[in-house]
Structure formats: C-alpha cells, structure tokens
PDB file of C-alpha atoms in Angstrom:
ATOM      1  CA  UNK P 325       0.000   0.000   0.000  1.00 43.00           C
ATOM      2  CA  UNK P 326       1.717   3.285  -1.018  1.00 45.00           C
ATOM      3  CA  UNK P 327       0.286   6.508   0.915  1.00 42.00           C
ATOM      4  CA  UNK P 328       0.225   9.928  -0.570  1.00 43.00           C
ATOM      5  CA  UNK P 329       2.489  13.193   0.674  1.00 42.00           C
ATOM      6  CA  UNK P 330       0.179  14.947   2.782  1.00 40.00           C
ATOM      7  CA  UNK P 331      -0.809  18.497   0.819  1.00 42.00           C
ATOM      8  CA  UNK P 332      -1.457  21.569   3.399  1.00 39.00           C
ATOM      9  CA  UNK P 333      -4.419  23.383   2.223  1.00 42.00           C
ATOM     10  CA  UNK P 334      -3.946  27.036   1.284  1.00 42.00           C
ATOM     11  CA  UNK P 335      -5.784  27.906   4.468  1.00 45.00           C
ATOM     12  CA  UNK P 336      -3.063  25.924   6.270  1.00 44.00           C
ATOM     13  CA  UNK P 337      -0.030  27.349   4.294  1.00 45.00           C
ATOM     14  CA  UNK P 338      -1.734  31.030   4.912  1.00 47.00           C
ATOM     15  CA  UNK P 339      -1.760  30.711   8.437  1.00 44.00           C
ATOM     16  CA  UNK P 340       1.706  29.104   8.796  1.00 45.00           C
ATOM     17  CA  UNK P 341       2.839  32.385   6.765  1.00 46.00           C
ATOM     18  CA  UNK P 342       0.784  34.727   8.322  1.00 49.00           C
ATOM     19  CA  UNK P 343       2.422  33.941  11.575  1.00 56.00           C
ATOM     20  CA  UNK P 344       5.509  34.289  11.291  1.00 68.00           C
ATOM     21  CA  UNK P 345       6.077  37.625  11.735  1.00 71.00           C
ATOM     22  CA  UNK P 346       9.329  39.198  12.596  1.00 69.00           C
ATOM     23  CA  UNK P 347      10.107  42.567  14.697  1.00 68.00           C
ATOM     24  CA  UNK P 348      14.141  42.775  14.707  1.00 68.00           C
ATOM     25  CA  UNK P 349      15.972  45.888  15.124  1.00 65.00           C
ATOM     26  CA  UNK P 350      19.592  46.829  14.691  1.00 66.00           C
ATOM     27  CA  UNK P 351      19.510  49.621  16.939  1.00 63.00           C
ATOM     28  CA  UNK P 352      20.592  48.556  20.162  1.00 72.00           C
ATOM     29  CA  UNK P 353      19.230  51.872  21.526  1.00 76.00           C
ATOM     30  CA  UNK P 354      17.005  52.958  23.956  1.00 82.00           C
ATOM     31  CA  UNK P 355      13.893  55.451  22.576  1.00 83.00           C
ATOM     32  CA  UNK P 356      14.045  59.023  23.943  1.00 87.00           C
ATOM     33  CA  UNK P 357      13.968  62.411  22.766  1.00 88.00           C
ATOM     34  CA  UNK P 358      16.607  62.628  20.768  1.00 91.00           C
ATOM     35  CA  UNK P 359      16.080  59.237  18.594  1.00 87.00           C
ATOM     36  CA  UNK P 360      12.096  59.141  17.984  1.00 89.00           C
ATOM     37  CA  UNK P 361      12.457  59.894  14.572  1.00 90.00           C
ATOM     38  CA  UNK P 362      14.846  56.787  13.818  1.00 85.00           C
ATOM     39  CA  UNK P 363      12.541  54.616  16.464  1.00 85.00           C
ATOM     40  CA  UNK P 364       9.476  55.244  14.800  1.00 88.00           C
ATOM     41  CA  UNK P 365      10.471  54.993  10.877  1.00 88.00           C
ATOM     42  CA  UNK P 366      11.945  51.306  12.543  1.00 85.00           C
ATOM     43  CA  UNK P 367       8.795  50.469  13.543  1.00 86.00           C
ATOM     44  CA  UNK P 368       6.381  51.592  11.069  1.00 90.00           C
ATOM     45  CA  UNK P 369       8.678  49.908   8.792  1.00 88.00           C
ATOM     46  CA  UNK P 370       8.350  46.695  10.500  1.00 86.00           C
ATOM     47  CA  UNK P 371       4.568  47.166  10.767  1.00 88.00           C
ATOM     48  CA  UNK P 372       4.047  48.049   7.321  1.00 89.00           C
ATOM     49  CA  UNK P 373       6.905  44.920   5.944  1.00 87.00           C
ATOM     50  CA  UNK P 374       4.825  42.592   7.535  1.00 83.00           C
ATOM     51  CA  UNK P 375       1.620  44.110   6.841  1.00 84.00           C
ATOM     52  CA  UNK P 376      -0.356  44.647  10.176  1.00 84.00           C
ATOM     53  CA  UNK P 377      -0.806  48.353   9.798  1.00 89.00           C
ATOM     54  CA  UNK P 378      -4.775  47.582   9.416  1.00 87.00           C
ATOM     55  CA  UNK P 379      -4.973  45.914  12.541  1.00 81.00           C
ATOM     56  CA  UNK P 380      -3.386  48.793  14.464  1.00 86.00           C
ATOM     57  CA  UNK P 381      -5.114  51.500  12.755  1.00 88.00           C
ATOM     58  CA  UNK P 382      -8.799  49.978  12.607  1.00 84.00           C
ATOM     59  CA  UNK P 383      -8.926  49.156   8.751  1.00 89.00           C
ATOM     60  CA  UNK P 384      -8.735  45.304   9.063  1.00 84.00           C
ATOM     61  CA  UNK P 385     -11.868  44.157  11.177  1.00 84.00           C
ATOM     62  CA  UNK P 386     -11.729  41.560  13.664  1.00 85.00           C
ATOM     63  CA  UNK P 387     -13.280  38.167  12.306  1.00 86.00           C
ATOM     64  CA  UNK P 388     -15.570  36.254  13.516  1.00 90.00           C
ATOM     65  CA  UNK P 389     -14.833  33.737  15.980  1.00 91.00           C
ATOM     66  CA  UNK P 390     -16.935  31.026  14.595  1.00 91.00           C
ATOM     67  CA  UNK P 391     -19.285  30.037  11.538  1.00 88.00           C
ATOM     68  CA  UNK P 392     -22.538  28.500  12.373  1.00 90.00           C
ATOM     69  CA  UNK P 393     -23.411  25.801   9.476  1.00 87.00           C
ATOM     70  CA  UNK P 394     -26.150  24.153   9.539  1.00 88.00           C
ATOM     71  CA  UNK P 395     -26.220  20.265   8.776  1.00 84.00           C
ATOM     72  CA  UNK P 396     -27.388  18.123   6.137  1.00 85.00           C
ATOM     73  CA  UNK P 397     -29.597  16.564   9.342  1.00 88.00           C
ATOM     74  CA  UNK P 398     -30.625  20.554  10.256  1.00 85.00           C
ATOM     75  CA  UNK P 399     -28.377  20.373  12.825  1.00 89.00           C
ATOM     76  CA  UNK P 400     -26.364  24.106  13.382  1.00 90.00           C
ATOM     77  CA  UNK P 401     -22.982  23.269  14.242  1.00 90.00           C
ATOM     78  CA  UNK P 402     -20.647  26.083  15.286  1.00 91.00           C
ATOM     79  CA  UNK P 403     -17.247  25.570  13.346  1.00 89.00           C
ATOM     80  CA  UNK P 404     -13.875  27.619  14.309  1.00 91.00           C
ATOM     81  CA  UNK P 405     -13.043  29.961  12.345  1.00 90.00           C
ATOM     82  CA  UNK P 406      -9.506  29.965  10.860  1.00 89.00           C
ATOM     83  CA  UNK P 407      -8.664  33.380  10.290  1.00 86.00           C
ATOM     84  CA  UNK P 408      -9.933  34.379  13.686  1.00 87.00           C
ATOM     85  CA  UNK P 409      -7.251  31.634  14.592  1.00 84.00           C
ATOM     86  CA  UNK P 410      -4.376  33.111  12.769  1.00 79.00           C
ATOM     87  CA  UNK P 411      -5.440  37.127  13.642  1.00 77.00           C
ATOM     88  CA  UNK P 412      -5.130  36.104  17.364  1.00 78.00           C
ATOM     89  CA  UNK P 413      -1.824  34.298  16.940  1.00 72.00           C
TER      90      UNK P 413
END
C-alpha cells in the first residue's frame, strides 16, 4: 500500500505564513527624545513589511470567531473559524 504526501491546504499554508512575523531591530538603543524619529520609521517599517498596519489602525476588522453551518440533518454546528485563529496568533 503506497500513501500519498500529505498536501497543506492554502488555508493551512496562509496561516503558517501569516504567523511568522518578525520585529528585529539593529539599533541597540534605547527610545528618547533625541532618537524618535529613527525609532518610529523602525517600527512603522516593520509594521508596514509585515503588513499589520490595518490591525493597528482599525482598517482590518476583527473576524468572527466562529461560523454556524447548519447540517445536512438541520443540525447548526458552530465551526472555528480559521482566520480568527491566525489574527489572534
């Protein structure tokens, strides 16, 4: 009996990527008044490189927790959802 390679759905593979962000700075320096400027272009940068800027500012809305489906017996079944999964991660 030979067995098939296991394929990740693209739901799967999304996720995996999603979450793996990646905040690292080369400044080894403490923020204050005389370095905001450098600070803050760092982290926008980092924000906007791996695209979260619409969770901090508002524009990307939270999704739903869970999908009610409803059964072929007419049943409602609540079912997580998956990008609630990977926006909380």
């Amino acid at each position: 009996m030979v067995s098939e390679p296991v394929r990740a759905s693209s739901s799967t593979q999304q996720t995996n990527q999603q979450s793996q962000i990646n905040f690292s700075f080369n400044t080894p320096i403490k923020l204050d008044r005389s370095n905001y400027l450098l600070c803050r272009f760092q982290v926008l940068a980092s924000i906007r490189g791996n695209r979260l800027e619409g969770f901090i500012n508002g524009t990307k809305p939270t999704p739903e927790e869970q999908f009610t489906q409803v059964g072929a017996d007419g049943s409602i079944q609540k079912i997580d959802n998956p990008e609630y999964q990977n926006w909380r991660s």
